[in-house]
Coordinates of C-alpha atoms in Angstrom, one line a residue:
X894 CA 101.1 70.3 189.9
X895 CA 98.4 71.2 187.7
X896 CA 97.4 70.0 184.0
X897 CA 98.7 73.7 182.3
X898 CA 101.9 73.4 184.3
X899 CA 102.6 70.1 183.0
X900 CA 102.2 70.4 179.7
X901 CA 104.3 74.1 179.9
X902 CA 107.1 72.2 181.5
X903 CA 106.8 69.1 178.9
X904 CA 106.9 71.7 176.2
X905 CA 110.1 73.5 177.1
X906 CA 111.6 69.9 177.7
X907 CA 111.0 69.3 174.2
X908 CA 111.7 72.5 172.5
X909 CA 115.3 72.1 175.0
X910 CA 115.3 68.6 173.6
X911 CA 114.6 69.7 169.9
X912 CA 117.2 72.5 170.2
X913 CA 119.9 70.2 171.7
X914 CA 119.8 67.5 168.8
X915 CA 119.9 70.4 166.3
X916 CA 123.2 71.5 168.1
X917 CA 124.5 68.1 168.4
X918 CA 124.0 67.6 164.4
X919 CA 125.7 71.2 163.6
X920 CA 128.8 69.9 165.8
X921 CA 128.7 66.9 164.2
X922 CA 128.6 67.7 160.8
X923 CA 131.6 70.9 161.8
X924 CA 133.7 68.3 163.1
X925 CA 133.0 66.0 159.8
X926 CA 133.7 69.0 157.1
X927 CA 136.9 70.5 159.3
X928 CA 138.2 67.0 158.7
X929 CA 137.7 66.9 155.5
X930 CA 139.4 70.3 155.2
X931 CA 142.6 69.0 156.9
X932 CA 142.7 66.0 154.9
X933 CA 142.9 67.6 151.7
X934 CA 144.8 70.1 152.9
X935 CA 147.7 67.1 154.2
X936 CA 146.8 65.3 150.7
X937 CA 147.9 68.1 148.8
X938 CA 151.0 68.8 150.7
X939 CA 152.1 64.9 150.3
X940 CA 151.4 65.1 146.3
X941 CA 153.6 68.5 146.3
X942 CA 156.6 66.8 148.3
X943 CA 156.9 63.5 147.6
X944 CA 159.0 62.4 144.2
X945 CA 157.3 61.0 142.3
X946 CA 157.6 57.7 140.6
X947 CA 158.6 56.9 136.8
X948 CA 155.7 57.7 135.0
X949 CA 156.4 55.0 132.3
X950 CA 156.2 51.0 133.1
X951 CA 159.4 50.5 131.1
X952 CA 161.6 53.0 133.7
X953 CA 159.9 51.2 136.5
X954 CA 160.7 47.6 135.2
X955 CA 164.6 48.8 134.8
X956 CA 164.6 50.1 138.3
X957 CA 163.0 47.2 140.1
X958 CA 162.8 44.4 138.0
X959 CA 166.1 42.9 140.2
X960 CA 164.6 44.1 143.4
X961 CA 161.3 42.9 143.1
X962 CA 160.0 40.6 145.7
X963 CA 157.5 37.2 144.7
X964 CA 154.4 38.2 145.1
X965 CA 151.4 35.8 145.4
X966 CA 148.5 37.6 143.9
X967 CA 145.4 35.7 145.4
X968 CA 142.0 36.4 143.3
X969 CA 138.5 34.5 144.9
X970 CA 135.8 34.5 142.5
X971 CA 132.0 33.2 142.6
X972 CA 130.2 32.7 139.8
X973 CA 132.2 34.3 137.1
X974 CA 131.8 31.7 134.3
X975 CA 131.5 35.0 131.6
X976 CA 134.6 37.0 132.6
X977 CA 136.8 34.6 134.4
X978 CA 139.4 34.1 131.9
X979 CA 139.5 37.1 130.5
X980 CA 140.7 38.1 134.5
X981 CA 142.9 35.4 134.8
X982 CA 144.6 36.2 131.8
X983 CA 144.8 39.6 132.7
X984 CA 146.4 38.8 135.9
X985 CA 148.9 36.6 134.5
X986 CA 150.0 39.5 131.7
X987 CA 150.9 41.6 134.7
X988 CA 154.5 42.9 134.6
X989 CA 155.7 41.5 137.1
X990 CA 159.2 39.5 137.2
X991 CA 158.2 36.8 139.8
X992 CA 154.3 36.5 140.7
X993 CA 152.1 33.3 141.1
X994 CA 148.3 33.8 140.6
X995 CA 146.0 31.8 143.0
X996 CA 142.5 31.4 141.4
X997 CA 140.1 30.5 144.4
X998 CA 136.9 29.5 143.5
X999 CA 134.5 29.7 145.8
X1000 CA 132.3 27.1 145.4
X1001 CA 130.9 28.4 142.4
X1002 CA 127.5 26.6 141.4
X1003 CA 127.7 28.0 137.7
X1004 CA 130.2 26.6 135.3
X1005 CA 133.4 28.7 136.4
X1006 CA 135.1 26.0 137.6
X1007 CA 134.9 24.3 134.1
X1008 CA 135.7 27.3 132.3
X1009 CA 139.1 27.7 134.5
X1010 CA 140.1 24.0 134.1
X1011 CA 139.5 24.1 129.8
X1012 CA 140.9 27.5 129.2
X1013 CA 144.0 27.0 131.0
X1014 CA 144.5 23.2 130.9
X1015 CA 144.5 22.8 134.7
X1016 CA 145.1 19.4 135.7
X1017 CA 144.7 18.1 139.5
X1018 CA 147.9 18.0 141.8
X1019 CA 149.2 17.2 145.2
X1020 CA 150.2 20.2 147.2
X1021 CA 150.6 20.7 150.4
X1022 CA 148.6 24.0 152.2
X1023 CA 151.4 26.0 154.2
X1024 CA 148.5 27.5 156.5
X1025 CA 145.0 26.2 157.0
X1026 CA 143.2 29.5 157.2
X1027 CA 139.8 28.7 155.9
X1028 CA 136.7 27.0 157.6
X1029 CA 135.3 24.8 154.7
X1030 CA 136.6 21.9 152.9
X1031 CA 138.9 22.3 150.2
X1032 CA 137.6 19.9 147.3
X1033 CA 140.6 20.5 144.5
X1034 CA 143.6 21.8 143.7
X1035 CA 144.7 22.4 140.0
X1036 CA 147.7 23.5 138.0
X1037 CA 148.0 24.6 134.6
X1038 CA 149.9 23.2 132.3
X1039 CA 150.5 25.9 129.8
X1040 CA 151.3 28.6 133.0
X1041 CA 153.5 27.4 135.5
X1042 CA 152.5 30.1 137.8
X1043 CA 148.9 30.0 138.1
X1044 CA 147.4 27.9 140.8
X1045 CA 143.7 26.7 141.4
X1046 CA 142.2 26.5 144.6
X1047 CA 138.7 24.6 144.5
X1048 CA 136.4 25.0 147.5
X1049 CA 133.5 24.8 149.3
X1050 CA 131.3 28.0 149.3
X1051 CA 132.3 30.0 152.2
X1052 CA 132.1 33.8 151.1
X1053 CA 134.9 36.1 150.4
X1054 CA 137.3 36.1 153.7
X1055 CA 136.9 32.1 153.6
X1056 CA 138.1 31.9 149.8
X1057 CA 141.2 34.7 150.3
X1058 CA 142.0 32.6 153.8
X1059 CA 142.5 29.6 151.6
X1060 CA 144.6 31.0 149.1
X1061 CA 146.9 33.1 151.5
X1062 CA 147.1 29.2 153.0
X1063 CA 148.5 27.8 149.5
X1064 CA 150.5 30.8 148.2
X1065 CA 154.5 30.6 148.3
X1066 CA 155.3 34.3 148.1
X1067 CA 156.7 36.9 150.9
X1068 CA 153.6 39.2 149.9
X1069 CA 150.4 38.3 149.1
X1070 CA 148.3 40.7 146.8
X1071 CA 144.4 40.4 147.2
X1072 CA 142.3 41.4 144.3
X1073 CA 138.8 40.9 143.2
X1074 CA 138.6 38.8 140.5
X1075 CA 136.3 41.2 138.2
X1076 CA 138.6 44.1 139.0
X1077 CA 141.4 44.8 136.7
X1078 CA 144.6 46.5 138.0
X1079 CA 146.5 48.2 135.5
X1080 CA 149.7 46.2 134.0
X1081 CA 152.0 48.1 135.9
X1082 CA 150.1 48.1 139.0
X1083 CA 151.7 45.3 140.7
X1084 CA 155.1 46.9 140.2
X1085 CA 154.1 50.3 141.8
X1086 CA 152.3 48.5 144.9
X1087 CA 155.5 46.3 145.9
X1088 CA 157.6 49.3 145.1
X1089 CA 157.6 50.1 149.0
X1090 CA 158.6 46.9 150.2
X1091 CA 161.6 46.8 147.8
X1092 CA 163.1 50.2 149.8
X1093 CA 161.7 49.3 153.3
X1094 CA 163.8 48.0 156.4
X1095 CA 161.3 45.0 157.5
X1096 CA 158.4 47.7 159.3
X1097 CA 155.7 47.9 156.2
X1098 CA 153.0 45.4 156.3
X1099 CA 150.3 46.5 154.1
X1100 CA 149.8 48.8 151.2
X1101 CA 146.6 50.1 149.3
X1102 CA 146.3 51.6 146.1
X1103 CA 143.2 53.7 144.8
X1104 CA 140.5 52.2 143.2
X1105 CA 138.7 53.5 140.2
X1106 CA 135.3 53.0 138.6
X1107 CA 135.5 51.5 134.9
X1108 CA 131.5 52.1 134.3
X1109 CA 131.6 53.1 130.6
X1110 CA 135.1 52.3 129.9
X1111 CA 136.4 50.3 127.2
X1112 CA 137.6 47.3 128.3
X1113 CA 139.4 44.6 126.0
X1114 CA 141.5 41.2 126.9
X1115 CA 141.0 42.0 130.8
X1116 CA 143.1 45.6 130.6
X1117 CA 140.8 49.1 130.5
X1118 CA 142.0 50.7 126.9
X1119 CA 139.9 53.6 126.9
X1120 CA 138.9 55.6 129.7
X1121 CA 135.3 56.8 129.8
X1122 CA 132.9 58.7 131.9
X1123 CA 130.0 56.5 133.0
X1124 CA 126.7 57.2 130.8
X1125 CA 124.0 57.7 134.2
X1126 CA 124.3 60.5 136.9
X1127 CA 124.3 57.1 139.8
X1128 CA 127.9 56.2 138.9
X1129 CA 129.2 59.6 138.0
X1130 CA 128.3 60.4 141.6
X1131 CA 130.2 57.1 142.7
X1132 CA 133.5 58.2 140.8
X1133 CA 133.5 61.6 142.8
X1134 CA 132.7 59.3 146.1
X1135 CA 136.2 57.2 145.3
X1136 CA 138.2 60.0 144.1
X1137 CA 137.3 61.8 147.4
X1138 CA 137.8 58.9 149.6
X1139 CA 141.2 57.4 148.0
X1140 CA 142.9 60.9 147.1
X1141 CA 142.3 62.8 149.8
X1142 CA 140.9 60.3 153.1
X1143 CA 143.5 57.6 151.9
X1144 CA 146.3 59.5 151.2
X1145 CA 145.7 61.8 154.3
X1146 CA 145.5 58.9 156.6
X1147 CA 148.3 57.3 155.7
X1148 CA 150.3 60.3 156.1
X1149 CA 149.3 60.5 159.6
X1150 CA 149.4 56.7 160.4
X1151 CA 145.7 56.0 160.8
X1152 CA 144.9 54.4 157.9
X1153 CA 142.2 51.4 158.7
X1154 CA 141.1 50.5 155.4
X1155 CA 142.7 48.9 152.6
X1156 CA 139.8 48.1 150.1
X1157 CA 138.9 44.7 149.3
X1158 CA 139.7 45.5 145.8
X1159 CA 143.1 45.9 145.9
X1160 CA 146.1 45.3 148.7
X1161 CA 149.4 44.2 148.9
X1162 CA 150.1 42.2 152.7
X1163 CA 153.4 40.8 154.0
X1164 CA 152.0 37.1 153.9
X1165 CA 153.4 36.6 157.7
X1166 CA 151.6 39.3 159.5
X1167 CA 148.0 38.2 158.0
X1168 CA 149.5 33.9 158.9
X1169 CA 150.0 35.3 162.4
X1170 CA 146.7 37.4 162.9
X1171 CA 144.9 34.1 161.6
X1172 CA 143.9 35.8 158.4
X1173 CA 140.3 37.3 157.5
X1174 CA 137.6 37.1 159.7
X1175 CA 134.5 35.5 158.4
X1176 CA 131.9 36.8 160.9
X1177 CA 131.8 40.3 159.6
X1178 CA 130.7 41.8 156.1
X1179 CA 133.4 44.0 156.4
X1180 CA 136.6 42.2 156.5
X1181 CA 138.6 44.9 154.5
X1182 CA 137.9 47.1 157.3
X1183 CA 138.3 44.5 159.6
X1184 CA 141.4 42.9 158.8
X1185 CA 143.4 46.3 158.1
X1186 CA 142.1 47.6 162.1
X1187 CA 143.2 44.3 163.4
X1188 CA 146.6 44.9 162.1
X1189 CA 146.8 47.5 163.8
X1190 CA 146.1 46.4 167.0
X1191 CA 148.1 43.1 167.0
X1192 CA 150.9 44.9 166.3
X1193 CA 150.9 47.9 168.6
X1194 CA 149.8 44.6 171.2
X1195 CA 153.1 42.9 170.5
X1196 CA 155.4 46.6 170.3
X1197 CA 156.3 45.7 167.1
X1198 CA 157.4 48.7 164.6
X1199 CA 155.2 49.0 161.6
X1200 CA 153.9 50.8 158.7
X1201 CA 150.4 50.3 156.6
X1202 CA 151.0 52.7 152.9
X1203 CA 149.2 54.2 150.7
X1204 CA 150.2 54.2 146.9
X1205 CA 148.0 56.8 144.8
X1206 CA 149.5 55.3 141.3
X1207 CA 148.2 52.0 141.8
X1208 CA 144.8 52.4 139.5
X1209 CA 142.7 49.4 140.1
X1210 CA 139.5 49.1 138.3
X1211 CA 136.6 48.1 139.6
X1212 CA 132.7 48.3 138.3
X1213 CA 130.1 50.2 140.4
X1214 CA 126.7 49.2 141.0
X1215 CA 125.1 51.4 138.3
X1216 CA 121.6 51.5 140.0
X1217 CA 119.7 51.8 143.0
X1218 CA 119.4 48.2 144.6
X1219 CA 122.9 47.9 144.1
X1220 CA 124.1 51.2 145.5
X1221 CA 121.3 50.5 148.6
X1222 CA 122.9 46.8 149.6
X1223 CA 126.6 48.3 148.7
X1224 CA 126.3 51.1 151.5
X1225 CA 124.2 49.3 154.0
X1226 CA 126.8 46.6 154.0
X1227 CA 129.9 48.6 154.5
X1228 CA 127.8 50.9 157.5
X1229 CA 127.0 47.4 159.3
X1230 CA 130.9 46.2 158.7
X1231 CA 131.9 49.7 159.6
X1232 CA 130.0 49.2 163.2
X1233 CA 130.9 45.7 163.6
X1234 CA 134.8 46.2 163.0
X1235 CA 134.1 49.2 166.1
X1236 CA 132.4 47.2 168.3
X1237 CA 134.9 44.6 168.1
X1238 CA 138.1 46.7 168.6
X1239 CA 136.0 49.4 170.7
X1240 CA 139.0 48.9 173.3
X1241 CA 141.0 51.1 171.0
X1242 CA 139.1 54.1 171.3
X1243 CA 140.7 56.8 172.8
X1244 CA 143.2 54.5 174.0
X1245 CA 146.8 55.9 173.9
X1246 CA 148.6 52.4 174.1
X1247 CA 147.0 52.2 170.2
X1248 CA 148.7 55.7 169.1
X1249 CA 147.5 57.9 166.5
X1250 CA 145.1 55.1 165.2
X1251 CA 143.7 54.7 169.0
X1252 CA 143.4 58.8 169.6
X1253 CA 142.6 59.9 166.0
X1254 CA 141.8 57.2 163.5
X1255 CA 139.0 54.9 165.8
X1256 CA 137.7 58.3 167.0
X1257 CA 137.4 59.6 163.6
X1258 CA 135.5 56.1 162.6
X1259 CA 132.9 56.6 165.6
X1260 CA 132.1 59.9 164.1
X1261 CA 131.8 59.0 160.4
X1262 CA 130.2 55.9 160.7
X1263 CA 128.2 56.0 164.1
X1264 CA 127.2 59.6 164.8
X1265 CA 128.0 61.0 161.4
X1266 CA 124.6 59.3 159.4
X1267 CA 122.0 59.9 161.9
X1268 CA 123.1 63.3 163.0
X1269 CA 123.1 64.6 159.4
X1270 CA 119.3 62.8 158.5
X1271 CA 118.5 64.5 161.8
X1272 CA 119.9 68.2 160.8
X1273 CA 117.7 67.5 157.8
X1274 CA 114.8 67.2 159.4
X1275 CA 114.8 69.3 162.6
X1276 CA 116.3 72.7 161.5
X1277 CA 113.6 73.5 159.1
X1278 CA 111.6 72.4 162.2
X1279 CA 113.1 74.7 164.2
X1280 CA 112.8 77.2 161.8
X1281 CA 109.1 76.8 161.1
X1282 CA 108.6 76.5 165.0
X1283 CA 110.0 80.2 165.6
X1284 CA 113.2 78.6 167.8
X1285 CA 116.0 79.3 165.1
X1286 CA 116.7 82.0 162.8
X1287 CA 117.2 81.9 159.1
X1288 CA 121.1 82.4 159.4
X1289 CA 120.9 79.1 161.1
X1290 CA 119.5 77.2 158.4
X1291 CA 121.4 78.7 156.2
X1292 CA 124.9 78.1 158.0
X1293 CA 123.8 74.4 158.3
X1294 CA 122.8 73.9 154.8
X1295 CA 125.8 75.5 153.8
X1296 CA 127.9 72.8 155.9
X1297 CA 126.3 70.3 154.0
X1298 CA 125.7 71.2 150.3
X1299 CA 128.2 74.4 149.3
X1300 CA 131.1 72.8 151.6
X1301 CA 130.9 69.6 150.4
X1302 CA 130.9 70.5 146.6
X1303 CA 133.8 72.9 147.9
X1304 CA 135.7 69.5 149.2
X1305 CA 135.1 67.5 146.3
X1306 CA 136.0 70.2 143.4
X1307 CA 139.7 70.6 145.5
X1308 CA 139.7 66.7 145.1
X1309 CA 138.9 66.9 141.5
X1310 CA 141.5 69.4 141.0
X1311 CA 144.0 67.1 142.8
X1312 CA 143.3 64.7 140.4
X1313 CA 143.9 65.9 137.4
X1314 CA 147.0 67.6 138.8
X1315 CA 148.8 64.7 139.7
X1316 CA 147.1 61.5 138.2
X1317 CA 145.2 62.9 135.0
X1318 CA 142.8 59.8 135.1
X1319 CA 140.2 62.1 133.5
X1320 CA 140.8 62.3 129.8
X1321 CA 138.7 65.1 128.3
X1322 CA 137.8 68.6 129.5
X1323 CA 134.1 67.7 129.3
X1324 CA 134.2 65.0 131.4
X1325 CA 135.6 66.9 133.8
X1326 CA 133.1 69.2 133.3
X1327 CA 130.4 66.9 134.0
X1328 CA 131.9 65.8 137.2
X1329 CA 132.3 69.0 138.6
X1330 CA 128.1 69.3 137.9
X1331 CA 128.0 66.0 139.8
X1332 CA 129.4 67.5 142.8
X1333 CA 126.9 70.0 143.3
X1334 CA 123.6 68.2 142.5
X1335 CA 124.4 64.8 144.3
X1336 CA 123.7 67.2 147.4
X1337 CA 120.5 67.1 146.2
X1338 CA 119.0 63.7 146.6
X1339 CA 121.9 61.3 146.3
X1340 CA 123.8 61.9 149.5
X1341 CA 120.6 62.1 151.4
X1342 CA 119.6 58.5 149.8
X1343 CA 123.3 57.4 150.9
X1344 CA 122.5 58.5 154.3
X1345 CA 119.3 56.1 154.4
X1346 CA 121.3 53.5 153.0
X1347 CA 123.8 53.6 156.0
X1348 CA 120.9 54.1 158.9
X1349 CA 119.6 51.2 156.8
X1350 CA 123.2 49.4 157.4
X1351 CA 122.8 50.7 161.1
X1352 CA 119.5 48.1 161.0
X1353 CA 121.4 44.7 160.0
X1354 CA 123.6 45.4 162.4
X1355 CA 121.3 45.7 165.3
X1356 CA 119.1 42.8 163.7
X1357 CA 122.3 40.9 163.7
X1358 CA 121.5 40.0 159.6
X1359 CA 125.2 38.8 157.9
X1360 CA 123.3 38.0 155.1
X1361 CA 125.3 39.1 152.2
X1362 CA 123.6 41.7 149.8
X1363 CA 124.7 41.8 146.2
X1364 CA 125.1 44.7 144.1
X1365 CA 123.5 43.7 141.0
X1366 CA 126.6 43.8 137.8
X1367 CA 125.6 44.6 133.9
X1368 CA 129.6 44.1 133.3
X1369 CA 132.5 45.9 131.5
X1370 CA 131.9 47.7 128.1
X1371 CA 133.5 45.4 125.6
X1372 CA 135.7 46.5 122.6

């Protein structure tokens, strides 16, 4: 075969190759939007049926307050020596008839520890751990004498899933709440999550509420008094992100019985289902993910009926990172804890003896989270290549750019509409306003940044790096 006939050959390999990918990357990103058509489609249809719950804490205390199970609300904190207390306190103001709060400090090496123990006039005791969970040492353990239900837990350093593991080892309660100990869940928040369990036969094990970003809110005594839009474009594109991903994904999933993830934030578990699994891995960055999937598949492993919820009213607040280091170590995290939570339950892909969450839900991940990034970078790139190169027409770039920008600002307005529908989170019309705008120009740099962020994710993994990447915080606006 000679030299011209070569290279003629190689070149329609590659312009077959090039033309492929591009196909590939319009399926892709087809299969990603007509998903995200059905889930708000399924999320409106459960916010237009349902009843919906008193809208007033005072109606819900009446109702439950007799029925109310003990709840152990378990809060691990690192370093937190400026806004521990204010937490704390907020946790313990909850209304709630019968919660504990176990404090877990993580081996903090700034002066939390100190700051718990003066505060709240903790004073050592003997008590016995129920379940040894954890993999370090514990060092302390510390009651308070002015409030008989909170509980310090004093440990050595061992990341998140290590200092949660401990205290789901020392709480008392049925049901365990796990909380971040800078977020703040609303007063009545408890109440609404457990409100489930009070009504369920024995099946639910898990519930999740949606988290919200407090950026620019006021915040006073550990509760959010004024709602407030966030002052930069970088977290007013995050609050679209969440309101996408817990009012429509969230809701949607649960309603189909697929729901994997319960964010770290904010969940309510029956205590014995997470004692039985051996609580929260500590080999993954994603244990959220992790934990929720595993659920899953212990449970359909033993035939045992079960439920995991999703409870739109719970509001828990959390801050976002609020510039670009953050937002990059954020995001690169949860794409390498999204692909190590696959790898390790890949058996449940496409595997009928996992129902829905085997055919649908794991299926769904592998798309979002493994072909979904790369395929879209790659649309990017090759089909204005393709274009340039005389092997696709201009309807083709415009149908894919379409997919991506005018469908996705499509998606999240229907989300935003949802929102102030049923929740009304969003105070004022102009803040509504504003992020409407957000959903059309974070097409134009931010989600392509995100998608480098998770290919970035897609690295660590591969690298295995489980070094853990901190957003940077500048903390809650004070009043």
């Amino acid at each position: 075969m000679s030299w011209p006939l070569i290279a003629e050959w190689a070149g329609r390999v590659g312009t077959g190759l090039l033309i492929s990918m591009s196909l590939l990357c319009f399926l892709v990103v087809s299969i990603r939007n007509l998903v995200s058509i059905i889930q708000l489609v399924l999320a409106a249809r459960v916010f237009y049926v349902r009843i919906r719950p008193a809208a007033r804490s005072y109606e819900l205390w009446a109702r439950y307050a007799d029925l109310a199970p003990p709840v152990s609300v378990i809060a691990p904190c690192y370093n937190e020596e400026l806004s521990i207390a204010d937490s704390v306190r907020a946790l313990l103001a909850l209304e709630y008839p019968d919660h504990e709060v176990v404090v877990v400090n993580d081996g903090s090496r700034d002066a939390t520890l100190a700051r718990l123990i003066g505060e709240f006039d903790m004073h050592p005791i003997e008590r016995e751990q129920l379940a040894v969970l954890q993999k370090t040492r514990i060092l302390g353990v510390y009651a308070s004498a002015k409030h008989p239900n909170l509980l310090l837990i004093d440990k050595e350093n061992g990341r998140k899933a290590d200092a949660v593991n401990a205290g789901i080892g020392f709480a008392t309660a049925p049901l365990v709440c796990v909380i971040d100990a800078d977020s703040i869940i609303e007063p009545d928040g408890l109440l609404r999550g457990t409100e489930p369990f009070m009504t369920d036969d024995g099946s639910l094990v898990a519930i999740g509420g949606t988290i919200r970003i407090a950026n620019g809110s006021a915040v006073q005594g550990g509760h959010v008094r004024q709602v407030r839009l966030p002052a930069g474009w970088l977290p007013r594109y995050q609050v679209l992100e969440y309101l996408r991903a817990f009012l429509t994904a969230r809701i949607a999933n649960a309603q189909l019985g697929t729901l994997l993830l319960i964010s770290g934030a904010f969940g309510i578990f029956r205590r014995s289902v997470l004692v039985e699994i051996g609580g929260y891995r500590h080999d993954t960055v994603g244990e959220d993910l992790e934990i929720v999937t595993r659920i899953h598949r212990y449970m359909r492993e033993q035939r045992r009926p079960y439920r995991v919820a999703f409870v739109p009213e719970v509001i828990c607040w959390t801050e976002a990172p609020y510039d670009w280091e953050g937002l990059r170590n954020q995001r690169s995290r949860w794409q390498q804890g999204a692909l190590e939570t696959l790898v390790r339950h890949r058996r449940m892909i496409f595997n009928p003896r996992y129902g829905r969450v085997g055919m649908i839900g794991m299926p769904l991940l592998v798309i979002e989270d493994v072909l979904g990034p790369p395929c879209e970078i790659f649309g990017y790139l090759l089909v204005p290549l393709l274009y340039l190169l005389g092997l696709t027409s201009g309807t083709v770039v415009i149908a894919f750019f379409s997919l991506t920008v005018l469908f996705g600002t499509a998606i999240s307005l229907g989300t935003l509409a949802l929102e102030e529908l049923q929740l009304r989170h969003t105070p004022r019309a102009r803040d509504l306003f504003l992020i409407a705008i957000a959903a059309l120009i974070e097409n134009f740099g931010y989600r392509q940044a995100n998608l480098v962020f998770r290919l970035r994710g897609m690295w660590r993994y591969f690298r295995k790096d489980n070094s853990w990447a901190s957003a940077t915080r500048a903390g809650f606006a004070k009043e």
